[in-house]
Amino acid sequence: MAAGGDTDSRDQAVICSICLEEYIVPKLLPCFHTFCVECLEQHAGRTTINGHFPCPQCRQSVKIPEKGVQGFQTNFYITNIRESGKTNSSQTEKKIIPNSQSVCNICKNGVAKFECRTCRKNLCNGCKKSHKKPKSHRNHHVVLIREESAAAEAGEYLLCPKHHARGEILIYFCLRCNVPICMSCKLTAHEGHRSEDLEDRINTIKKDLRECNFEAQRMCHSLEDLKDKGVKMEVRCQGKVDEVMEQISHDRETVLKIVTVRSKCLEGKLQRRAKSSFETISTHLEKIDTGLKQLDEVKNKITNTLEKGSYQEMQDNHRELKKRLDSLKKDLPGPLDVSSDFAYETSRSDRSRVTQIDAVLGRLNTYAAESDRGLVPRGTKLLATFRVPKGNLKARSLASSETGIIVCYDPCLSELDIVSTTGSMINTYSINFEVSSVTVSESGSVFLASGSKKLIEILMVDLDHMLPLAEDLPIAPSAITTTEETIVAIGSSKASKAGIINIQRDGGRVSWVFNDDKGTVFKKPADVAFWSKGNQSMVIVTDPKAHRVVFLSKQGCSYHITKIYSGEGLHHDEEQFCPYGVCVDKLGNILVADMSSQAVIQLSWKGKLMDDHTLMFDQGFIPKSLASTPECNLIVGSTDGMVKVIKRANP
């Protein structure tokens, strides 16, 4: 209840009409009548029906907020009038400026270091802890006295520009007009407008500025990471340059003096290319330093605004700082994309012919730095490069057979082409359905799958003879592979079911071995390969849309996931990892075409990246489909219809 006192000596504006005493924590109802919070709690406890109670003065029905009576807005206008009556001083003195050496109003002994803005009491350190323990005081706003004194000394009295003569304080913020207002403004010019406490508005702006500060810090960390990578790339670039210089010098010392001129020419070419890379790196680092400097300025201004700025400065700087931060975000430099790997490829075909200088010293090559493994491993040899017979299409699926390379096209056609390992056309075969995938078993049989849910077998000795193996499959196969006894197919259906099925090679019996009907593992599986070693066997499935390679081992009559590889160890984001083709060579090496890094990577059967075996390709050649020959040569089909046959170094 309100504190006792002589009510006749006080202005009726600060007297509660229920207890007839001075307000303590006056609460404003929607009908604009004000009562003590404890009086309202007792009244509501007696009269509440279905979450509503009548106003004690006008009887208008009032809905109780979710937080109870404490949820009603505090009438700071009444509080100000009450305190003005207590001080009985000038308009400036009506804004209570606490004295940092005043005595605690609770214990009367301790030095007051805090002030409760709600009930206008000075508190010592001990009483401050116990002040907010009662339920009715939990929402009271307690501040340090030195913060209030500093604000008073700075002249920040938050007076209403329209009603300052009456000493009215700005306590609300009109959301419609976007201006701070006092109680008189709220009841007159801004009547009916949505508003909130000015203090809440300032806290919202502070929160937004803190988020801007956090975003600036995050951007700084990102730029610092890019700078670290740039510095490391600069060191690596210098190391590669030194390495190539040593190789050039070594070869120069082993040949006749006639090649000295050629070797110096190569050195000059290397220096020019290295200079271009260094200039690009240096420019990139300068942009990063500039961005960091600008972000530091924004951070300092945000910090100064939060620590020292008035509410008006916060309001004025808020949009400017946010707009500047957004502008800096757009201008931030991205990851460094520069040629930083240098290789010296030596051709030693005929050292006896001194005039063939290129054959003696070799060529200088620069590889695009898609990753730190940008260099094709030494010893890798390109055997052939050619375009598929239907040059306007791309190879969807490749398979190696005794006759040649079998090409299945994208988009699907009802034809198969067989070409030699040098690209010469051998034959074309017409099929009575559109082929989506092709695979060859160890015995030489060719298996074809179609989007119409068919699977057939063709004997290589008689390609015109087709043996239907299964029809009306539960999925439309996107890729197939062979095991010793079954055909493994991956794909999806119109019901959005994705998974893996087995088709018995003897009898064509179909069974699910992995059903992902909820789409938690696969999104759009692209290719599949079978791996076995001793008693262990598994299938490997690529899914470019899900950015993953899934390893599944056979347990009983079904397959279970043992590992998911999502691009760990590659130098790009996991969401950029785009695996498509997959194959397993005769030695059991697992090879995957990563379209995003323009590389063929090698994985262990445990799903780990084997860094030293990564094959990088030139700009413009994006690997998509893979196959392996009996000699373990790799056949790589690109997205533009080109095919490369590669002899790998130490497969």
XYZ file of C-alpha atoms in Angstrom:
651
model
C 0.000 0.000 0.000
C 1.048 3.634 -0.276
C 3.120 5.227 2.468
C 1.192 7.151 5.158
C 1.186 10.931 5.345
C -0.907 14.023 5.631
C -2.987 13.864 2.418
C -4.367 17.373 2.912
C -0.894 18.837 2.490
C -0.270 17.213 -0.855
C -1.474 17.911 -4.367
C -4.408 15.687 -5.280
C -2.554 14.736 -8.499
C -0.134 12.513 -6.521
C -2.780 10.852 -4.293
C -4.062 7.339 -5.075
C -7.887 7.312 -5.160
C -7.971 3.830 -3.564
C -5.712 4.221 -0.517
C -5.943 8.071 -0.490
C -2.196 8.256 0.078
C 0.794 9.242 -2.038
C 1.494 6.974 -4.994
C 4.242 4.358 -4.802
C 4.982 2.849 -8.238
C 1.950 4.437 -9.956
C 0.558 2.252 -12.765
C -1.365 3.760 -15.717
C -4.429 1.837 -16.975
C -5.593 1.975 -20.639
C -8.416 4.313 -19.524
C -5.677 6.752 -18.287
C -6.515 6.342 -14.569
C -3.583 5.776 -12.214
C -3.342 3.727 -8.998
C -0.642 2.274 -6.726
C 0.657 -1.053 -7.979
C -0.166 -2.778 -4.661
C -3.669 -1.253 -4.605
C -4.237 -2.547 -8.147
C -2.967 -6.024 -7.206
C -5.425 -6.230 -4.314
C -8.287 -4.835 -6.404
C -7.561 -7.201 -9.295
C -7.341 -10.151 -6.915
C -10.853 -9.440 -5.682
C -12.599 -8.520 -8.952
C -10.831 -10.349 -11.831
C -13.085 -12.487 -14.044
C -11.688 -14.226 -17.170
C -8.536 -12.120 -17.108
C -10.394 -8.756 -16.860
C -11.242 -6.424 -13.953
C -13.166 -3.109 -13.808
C -11.295 0.172 -13.353
C -11.849 1.268 -9.728
C -12.729 4.773 -10.932
C -14.637 4.587 -14.276
C -15.553 0.831 -14.159
C -14.212 0.273 -17.692
C -13.171 -3.358 -18.260
C -9.371 -3.723 -18.207
C -7.425 -6.747 -19.478
C -4.594 -7.941 -17.236
C -1.227 -8.113 -19.124
C 0.745 -11.365 -19.334
C 3.099 -10.126 -16.562
C 0.161 -9.289 -14.301
C -0.403 -5.846 -12.775
C 3.349 -5.225 -12.987
C 2.931 -5.269 -16.761
C 0.948 -2.007 -16.798
C 2.941 1.052 -17.841
C 4.470 3.090 -14.990
C 3.105 6.678 -14.910
C 6.370 8.643 -14.895
C 4.369 11.849 -15.205
C 2.869 11.289 -11.723
C 6.279 10.274 -10.403
C 7.769 13.514 -11.692
C 5.002 15.630 -10.130
C 5.468 13.820 -6.816
C 9.216 14.405 -6.802
C 8.725 18.027 -7.906
C 6.516 18.577 -4.870
C 9.108 17.035 -2.593
C 11.988 19.161 -3.755
C 9.947 22.405 -4.134
C 12.771 23.921 -6.182
C 13.343 25.472 -9.590
C 12.504 23.717 -12.888
C 16.092 22.525 -13.295
C 16.179 21.208 -9.724
C 12.971 19.232 -10.400
C 15.124 16.678 -12.187
C 16.495 14.849 -9.174
C 20.230 14.771 -9.379
C 21.398 12.259 -6.783
C 24.328 13.155 -4.598
C 26.998 10.489 -4.764
C 27.720 11.143 -1.053
C 24.057 10.983 0.083
C 22.861 8.501 2.705
C 20.976 5.316 1.789
C 17.203 5.891 2.157
C 16.705 2.300 3.380
C 19.299 1.601 6.092
C 20.051 5.321 6.810
C 23.735 4.416 7.401
C 25.454 3.374 4.186
C 26.667 5.717 1.476
C 24.231 5.715 -1.458
C 25.872 4.480 -4.653
C 22.687 3.546 -6.559
C 19.312 5.111 -7.247
C 16.059 3.276 -8.003
C 14.551 5.218 -10.901
C 11.146 3.633 -10.232
C 10.581 4.549 -6.575
C 13.204 7.359 -6.451
C 15.218 6.010 -3.525
C 18.957 6.132 -2.974
C 20.487 2.741 -2.130
C 23.755 1.535 -0.718
C 25.503 -1.540 -2.078
C 23.883 -3.943 0.403
C 20.343 -2.530 0.149
C 20.567 -2.549 -3.657
C 20.836 -6.369 -3.620
C 17.780 -6.798 -1.396
C 15.739 -4.038 -3.043
C 14.712 -6.111 -6.091
C 13.967 -9.311 -4.184
C 10.241 -8.552 -3.517
C 8.029 -9.567 -6.422
C 6.647 -6.031 -6.765
C 10.198 -4.610 -7.180
C 11.589 -7.031 -9.766
C 11.008 -4.626 -12.660
C 12.443 -1.574 -10.869
C 15.211 0.221 -12.761
C 18.319 0.688 -10.584
C 21.270 2.740 -11.911
C 24.619 3.961 -10.602
C 24.407 7.431 -9.089
C 27.551 8.525 -10.925
C 25.850 7.749 -14.253
C 22.914 9.978 -13.336
C 25.205 12.711 -11.988
C 27.302 12.677 -15.138
C 24.184 13.002 -17.246
C 22.994 15.907 -15.100
C 26.354 17.676 -15.317
C 26.241 17.328 -19.089
C 22.836 19.039 -19.132
C 20.950 15.998 -20.439
C 17.651 16.653 -18.680
C 15.365 15.108 -21.373
C 12.959 18.058 -21.111
C 9.993 18.167 -23.476
C 10.654 20.991 -25.991
C 6.917 21.819 -26.017
C 6.190 21.622 -22.284
C 9.623 22.409 -20.830
C 8.230 25.404 -18.971
C 6.251 23.029 -16.788
C 9.339 20.845 -16.302
C 7.835 17.842 -18.077
C 10.287 15.071 -18.902
C 10.375 13.046 -22.121
C 9.352 9.569 -20.975
C 7.748 7.998 -24.096
C 8.683 7.481 -27.734
C 5.920 7.891 -30.345
C 6.348 5.053 -32.863
C 4.094 6.751 -35.391
C 5.843 10.134 -35.404
C 9.295 8.761 -34.498
C 9.886 11.387 -31.776
C 10.247 11.334 -27.940
C 7.256 12.793 -26.049
C 6.123 13.638 -22.512
C 2.899 12.621 -20.750
C 1.085 15.792 -21.856
C 2.074 15.160 -25.490
C 0.811 11.572 -25.199
C -2.596 12.747 -23.914
C -2.953 15.580 -26.455
C -1.139 15.839 -29.790
C -0.144 12.148 -29.842
C -3.347 10.688 -28.416
C -4.070 7.266 -29.894
C -0.553 6.875 -31.335
C 1.377 3.701 -30.533
C 4.228 4.485 -28.166
C 6.777 2.832 -25.901
C 8.895 3.919 -22.944
C 11.743 6.159 -24.061
C 14.105 4.124 -21.953
C 13.023 0.959 -23.783
C 13.551 2.751 -27.095
C 17.059 3.781 -26.097
C 17.801 0.217 -24.968
C 16.564 -1.057 -28.353
C 18.894 1.335 -30.169
C 21.757 0.291 -27.895
C 21.029 -3.340 -28.615
C 21.012 -2.693 -32.371
C 24.276 -0.767 -32.139
C 25.830 -3.605 -30.155
C 24.729 -6.003 -32.896
C 26.309 -3.683 -35.458
C 29.481 -3.707 -33.367
C 29.394 -7.509 -33.234
C 28.933 -7.650 -37.017
C 31.890 -5.302 -37.479
C 34.009 -7.536 -35.241
C 32.919 -10.609 -37.205
C 33.878 -8.892 -40.453
C 37.251 -7.975 -38.936
C 37.876 -11.600 -38.006
C 36.929 -12.654 -41.542
C 39.319 -10.150 -43.068
C 42.076 -11.153 -40.667
C 41.605 -14.793 -41.742
C 41.819 -13.730 -45.389
C 44.941 -11.743 -44.601
C 46.537 -14.760 -42.897
C 45.742 -16.910 -45.929
C 47.142 -14.236 -48.220
C 50.380 -14.061 -46.225
C 50.663 -17.867 -46.247
C 50.033 -17.905 -49.989
C 52.741 -15.274 -50.437
C 55.203 -17.440 -48.495
C 54.156 -20.541 -50.449
C 54.456 -18.647 -53.715
C 57.980 -17.592 -52.807
C 58.823 -21.152 -51.829
C 57.547 -22.476 -55.159
C 59.506 -19.812 -57.013
C 62.684 -20.797 -55.140
C 62.016 -24.476 -55.841
C 61.516 -23.903 -59.552
C 64.600 -21.693 -59.710
C 66.629 -24.547 -58.220
C 65.216 -27.001 -60.777
C 66.031 -24.644 -63.621
C 69.585 -24.133 -62.317
C 70.089 -27.874 -61.866
C 69.068 -28.669 -65.435
C 71.088 -25.756 -66.738
C 74.236 -27.217 -65.162
C 73.686 -30.586 -66.843
C 73.567 -29.384 -70.433
C 75.921 -27.596 -72.772
C 76.591 -23.848 -72.607
C 74.309 -23.353 -75.560
C 71.243 -23.729 -73.346
C 72.328 -21.027 -70.876
C 70.519 -18.350 -72.833
C 67.349 -20.433 -72.848
C 67.519 -21.054 -69.093
C 67.858 -17.336 -68.369
C 64.881 -16.722 -70.610
C 62.842 -19.161 -68.548
C 63.971 -17.473 -65.340
C 62.842 -14.121 -66.668
C 59.454 -15.560 -67.634
C 59.081 -17.021 -64.149
C 59.949 -13.690 -62.535
C 57.386 -11.865 -64.643
C 54.654 -14.337 -63.748
C 55.685 -14.305 -60.098
C 55.689 -10.499 -60.112
C 52.133 -10.483 -61.408
C 51.071 -12.869 -58.634
C 52.886 -10.843 -55.964
C 51.308 -7.610 -57.177
C 47.861 -9.204 -57.046
C 48.507 -10.518 -53.521
C 49.914 -7.168 -52.378
C 46.916 -5.267 -53.765
C 44.575 -7.742 -52.068
C 46.341 -7.319 -48.720
C 46.193 -3.518 -49.061
C 42.428 -3.735 -49.609
C 42.136 -5.902 -46.503
C 44.191 -3.411 -44.436
C 42.009 -0.567 -45.707
C 38.867 -2.506 -44.798
C 40.223 -3.239 -41.316
C 41.079 0.432 -40.786
C 37.610 1.565 -41.860
C 35.975 -1.053 -39.660
C 38.085 0.091 -36.690
C 36.765 3.621 -37.232
C 33.181 2.351 -37.278
C 33.791 0.233 -34.177
C 35.331 3.187 -32.307
C 32.437 5.445 -33.222
C 29.921 2.790 -32.128
C 31.799 2.315 -28.844
C 31.935 6.080 -28.199
C 28.230 6.387 -28.993
C 27.347 3.543 -26.637
C 29.569 4.748 -23.797
C 29.316 8.533 -24.027
C 26.566 9.407 -26.494
C 23.245 10.856 -25.464
C 19.978 9.358 -26.605
C 19.822 11.991 -29.345
C 23.343 11.151 -30.547
C 22.410 7.486 -30.577
C 19.288 8.290 -32.581
C 21.291 10.453 -35.027
C 24.259 8.068 -35.419
C 22.248 4.864 -35.534
C 21.257 4.899 -39.206
C 24.504 6.503 -40.356
C 26.639 3.820 -38.673
C 24.437 1.007 -39.890
C 24.445 2.397 -43.450
C 28.225 2.765 -43.383
C 28.641 -0.786 -42.060
C 26.415 -2.153 -44.842
C 28.460 -0.191 -47.390
C 31.714 -1.628 -46.022
C 30.222 -5.132 -46.126
C 29.505 -4.757 -49.862
C 33.045 -3.511 -50.557
C 34.854 -6.229 -48.604
C 37.385 -8.116 -50.730
C 36.614 -11.779 -51.263
C 38.959 -14.780 -51.090
C 42.226 -14.365 -52.953
C 42.122 -15.915 -56.429
C 45.582 -15.799 -57.924
C 47.971 -18.132 -59.695
C 50.443 -19.046 -56.976
C 51.683 -22.544 -57.833
C 54.605 -22.789 -60.204
C 55.926 -25.998 -61.732
C 58.857 -26.811 -63.893
C 58.020 -29.672 -66.227
C 61.054 -31.279 -67.819
C 60.863 -33.245 -71.038
C 63.887 -35.508 -71.478
C 62.902 -37.183 -74.743
C 66.163 -36.544 -76.581
C 69.043 -34.913 -74.746
C 71.477 -35.762 -77.577
C 69.847 -33.144 -79.791
C 71.157 -29.931 -78.277
C 69.153 -27.803 -80.678
C 65.891 -28.971 -79.156
C 66.212 -26.682 -76.161
C 62.590 -27.035 -75.119
C 63.041 -30.800 -74.856
C 66.098 -30.275 -72.653
C 64.894 -27.592 -70.268
C 61.155 -28.195 -70.496
C 58.372 -25.664 -70.069
C 57.324 -23.292 -67.330
C 53.735 -23.860 -66.151
C 51.612 -21.938 -63.654
C 48.613 -23.678 -62.077
C 45.545 -21.837 -60.809
C 45.516 -21.784 -57.009
C 42.138 -23.392 -56.472
C 43.686 -24.971 -53.383
C 47.071 -25.429 -51.756
C 47.442 -28.667 -53.733
C 47.102 -26.921 -57.071
C 50.025 -28.787 -58.640
C 49.281 -31.951 -60.621
C 51.525 -34.643 -59.022
C 54.813 -35.088 -60.871
C 54.761 -38.174 -63.083
C 51.126 -37.755 -64.156
C 50.891 -38.026 -67.930
C 48.120 -36.933 -70.263
C 47.642 -39.753 -72.787
C 44.838 -38.242 -74.878
C 42.353 -35.386 -75.088
C 39.331 -35.507 -77.374
C 35.714 -34.397 -77.712
C 32.877 -36.920 -77.550
C 31.437 -37.843 -80.978
C 28.274 -35.841 -80.332
C 30.277 -32.713 -79.583
C 27.308 -30.545 -78.641
C 26.515 -32.865 -75.714
C 28.407 -33.895 -72.579
C 29.252 -37.319 -71.199
C 26.750 -38.240 -68.480
C 28.332 -41.619 -67.791
C 31.526 -43.338 -68.973
C 32.551 -46.994 -68.821
C 35.712 -48.771 -69.927
C 35.406 -52.059 -71.832
C 37.661 -54.305 -73.889
C 36.235 -52.755 -77.054
C 36.723 -49.129 -75.983
C 35.174 -46.323 -73.971
C 31.377 -46.416 -73.777
C 29.794 -42.971 -73.716
C 26.323 -42.260 -72.283
C 25.099 -38.704 -72.987
C 23.455 -35.878 -71.088
C 20.658 -35.209 -71.901
C 19.790 -38.886 -72.169
C 19.689 -40.407 -75.657
C 18.576 -43.800 -76.977
C 22.083 -44.308 -78.358
C 25.499 -45.424 -77.122
C 28.834 -44.464 -78.683
C 31.982 -46.544 -78.354
C 35.272 -44.726 -78.943
C 38.918 -45.680 -78.630
C 41.175 -44.266 -75.910
C 42.353 -41.689 -78.442
C 38.813 -40.572 -79.339
C 38.363 -42.411 -82.643
C 34.809 -43.563 -83.310
C 34.400 -47.346 -83.167
C 30.645 -47.838 -83.317
C 27.207 -46.434 -82.429
C 24.385 -48.575 -81.064
C 20.679 -47.715 -80.935
C 18.756 -48.624 -77.783
C 14.968 -48.775 -77.471
C 14.971 -46.437 -74.460
C 16.871 -43.390 -73.216
C 20.004 -44.465 -71.339
C 20.765 -42.702 -68.043
C 23.755 -44.788 -66.869
C 26.141 -47.503 -68.072
C 28.504 -49.864 -66.263
C 30.623 -52.861 -67.230
C 31.118 -55.969 -65.090
C 34.398 -57.844 -64.709
C 33.074 -60.532 -67.059
C 32.524 -57.933 -69.802
C 28.745 -57.616 -69.659
C 27.343 -54.127 -70.185
C 24.422 -53.006 -68.008
C 22.241 -50.058 -68.977
C 19.688 -48.188 -66.859
C 17.009 -45.725 -67.926
C 14.862 -43.057 -66.336
C 11.845 -45.171 -67.316
C 12.861 -47.592 -64.537
C 14.330 -50.272 -66.784
C 17.532 -52.277 -66.521
C 18.976 -54.457 -69.299
C 22.119 -56.516 -69.886
C 24.147 -56.629 -73.100
C 26.965 -59.052 -73.867
C 29.986 -57.302 -75.354
C 30.393 -60.127 -77.864
C 26.931 -59.341 -79.211
C 25.908 -55.754 -78.505
C 22.795 -56.136 -80.631
C 21.449 -58.798 -78.244
C 19.746 -57.189 -75.226
C 18.519 -59.168 -72.235
C 15.871 -57.388 -70.066
C 16.930 -57.812 -66.452
C 14.327 -55.780 -64.518
C 11.447 -53.395 -65.233
C 9.193 -51.164 -63.148
C 11.952 -50.459 -60.640
C 10.873 -48.550 -57.474
C 13.211 -45.688 -58.435
C 14.388 -44.037 -61.643
C 18.096 -44.966 -61.650
C 20.506 -42.064 -62.024
C 23.538 -44.376 -61.832
C 24.360 -48.078 -61.514
C 27.367 -50.212 -60.629
C 28.049 -53.959 -60.442
C 29.080 -56.259 -57.610
C 29.851 -59.959 -57.865
C 26.201 -60.989 -57.715
C 24.047 -57.880 -58.014
C 23.507 -54.575 -59.722
C 23.423 -51.592 -57.324
C 21.274 -48.675 -58.489
C 20.726 -45.251 -56.934
C 18.047 -42.727 -57.758
C 14.713 -41.299 -56.687
C 11.013 -41.499 -57.536
C 8.139 -39.044 -57.985
C 7.218 -39.688 -54.348
C 10.555 -38.031 -53.444
C 11.928 -41.348 -52.215
C 15.676 -41.607 -52.701
C 17.828 -44.562 -51.958
C 19.666 -47.648 -53.133
C 18.289 -50.897 -54.541
C 19.850 -54.256 -55.375
C 18.941 -56.197 -58.526
C 20.018 -59.826 -58.598
C 21.965 -60.561 -61.784
C 20.463 -64.030 -61.762
C 16.683 -63.632 -61.907
C 16.364 -59.842 -61.591
C 14.895 -59.873 -58.063
C 14.715 -56.290 -56.709
C 15.124 -55.296 -53.047
C 15.660 -52.060 -51.128
C 19.008 -51.926 -49.331
C 18.813 -48.283 -48.244
C 15.629 -46.206 -48.277
C 15.943 -42.459 -47.662
C 12.244 -41.624 -48.043
C 12.569 -38.599 -45.703
C 15.442 -37.073 -47.649
C 17.784 -36.756 -44.650
C 20.806 -38.258 -46.446
C 20.344 -37.739 -50.184
C 18.926 -34.806 -52.145
C 19.876 -35.737 -55.707
C 22.311 -38.697 -55.878
C 24.457 -38.561 -59.014
C 26.823 -41.558 -59.204
C 27.682 -44.793 -57.409
C 30.697 -47.134 -57.253
C 31.417 -50.462 -55.552
C 34.525 -51.052 -53.407
C 35.707 -54.297 -51.817
C 38.791 -55.551 -50.029
C 38.908 -58.968 -48.410
C 35.734 -59.446 -46.388
C 34.907 -55.731 -46.481
C 32.676 -54.182 -49.129
C 30.808 -50.916 -49.523
C 29.161 -48.639 -52.035
C 30.141 -45.001 -52.452
C 27.453 -42.506 -53.533
C 27.999 -38.899 -54.644
C 25.363 -36.218 -54.149
C 26.322 -32.774 -55.543
C 23.125 -31.126 -54.305
C 23.756 -32.321 -50.723
C 27.515 -31.532 -51.084
C 28.611 -34.940 -49.823
C 30.038 -38.373 -50.609
C 28.313 -41.152 -48.642
C 30.053 -44.413 -47.730
C 27.700 -47.338 -46.982
C 28.814 -50.802 -45.879
C 26.775 -53.965 -46.292
C 25.358 -55.489 -43.116
C 23.127 -58.463 -43.761
C 20.620 -57.634 -46.476
C 20.942 -53.857 -46.210
C 23.493 -51.048 -46.295
C 24.331 -48.723 -43.409
C 26.153 -45.394 -43.470
C 29.714 -45.619 -42.148
C 31.091 -42.247 -43.242
C 29.988 -39.005 -44.902
C 32.697 -36.900 -46.561
C 31.712 -33.241 -47.083
C 34.863 -31.697 -48.530
C 36.988 -31.668 -45.362
C 40.549 -30.666 -46.188
C 39.648 -28.923 -49.447
C 40.280 -25.193 -49.574
C 36.756 -24.019 -50.187
C 33.533 -23.947 -48.141
C 31.794 -27.275 -47.595
C 28.665 -25.823 -49.222
C 30.723 -25.361 -52.420
C 31.845 -28.992 -52.507
C 30.213 -30.488 -55.621
C 31.080 -34.197 -56.067
C 29.612 -35.843 -59.180
C 31.394 -38.776 -60.820
C 32.946 -41.570 -58.758
C 34.895 -44.692 -59.737
C 37.054 -47.376 -58.130
C 40.075 -48.617 -60.095
C 41.570 -52.118 -60.110
C 43.810 -51.257 -57.149
C 40.860 -50.162 -55.011
C 41.545 -46.410 -55.222
C 38.377 -44.314 -54.748
C 38.322 -41.326 -57.117
C 35.736 -38.513 -57.047
C 35.220 -35.630 -59.511
C 34.809 -32.357 -57.589
C 33.259 -29.870 -60.033
C 33.717 -26.889 -57.691
C 37.524 -27.158 -57.414
C 38.003 -28.532 -60.955
C 39.830 -31.525 -59.559
C 39.680 -35.288 -59.156
C 40.311 -36.159 -55.527
C 41.225 -39.518 -54.033
C 39.569 -40.782 -50.843
C 40.513 -43.680 -48.601
C 37.951 -46.358 -47.795
C 37.570 -44.627 -44.412
C 36.422 -41.437 -46.149
C 39.654 -39.438 -45.661
C 41.156 -37.122 -48.286
C 44.457 -38.400 -49.728
C 45.947 -34.997 -50.435
C 49.014 -36.095 -52.420
C 46.905 -37.768 -55.120
C 44.697 -34.808 -56.081
C 44.572 -34.104 -59.835
C 44.034 -30.438 -60.764
C 42.856 -29.313 -64.192
C 43.279 -26.129 -66.200
C 40.677 -23.376 -66.100
C 37.672 -24.292 -68.231
C 37.900 -28.079 -67.787
C 35.321 -29.045 -65.148
C 35.430 -32.814 -64.438
C 32.052 -34.544 -64.195
C 32.088 -38.254 -65.151
C 34.808 -40.789 -64.309
C 35.861 -44.280 -65.378
C 38.973 -46.411 -64.951
C 40.632 -48.736 -67.487
C 42.085 -52.180 -66.636
C 45.533 -50.490 -66.696
C 44.300 -48.050 -63.991
C 44.347 -45.144 -66.428
C 41.732 -42.544 -65.538
C 39.060 -41.389 -68.022
C 37.620 -37.974 -67.158
C 34.635 -36.391 -68.931
C 33.998 -32.663 -68.543
C 30.859 -30.537 -68.571
C 31.680 -29.241 -72.094
C 31.991 -32.633 -73.804
C 35.784 -32.981 -73.563
C 37.391 -36.249 -72.405
C 40.897 -36.707 -71.004
C 42.704 -40.045 -70.624
C 45.325 -39.772 -67.879
C 48.057 -42.042 -66.636
C 48.244 -41.338 -62.935
C 51.514 -41.118 -61.017
C 51.816 -43.911 -58.422
C 48.084 -44.779 -58.298
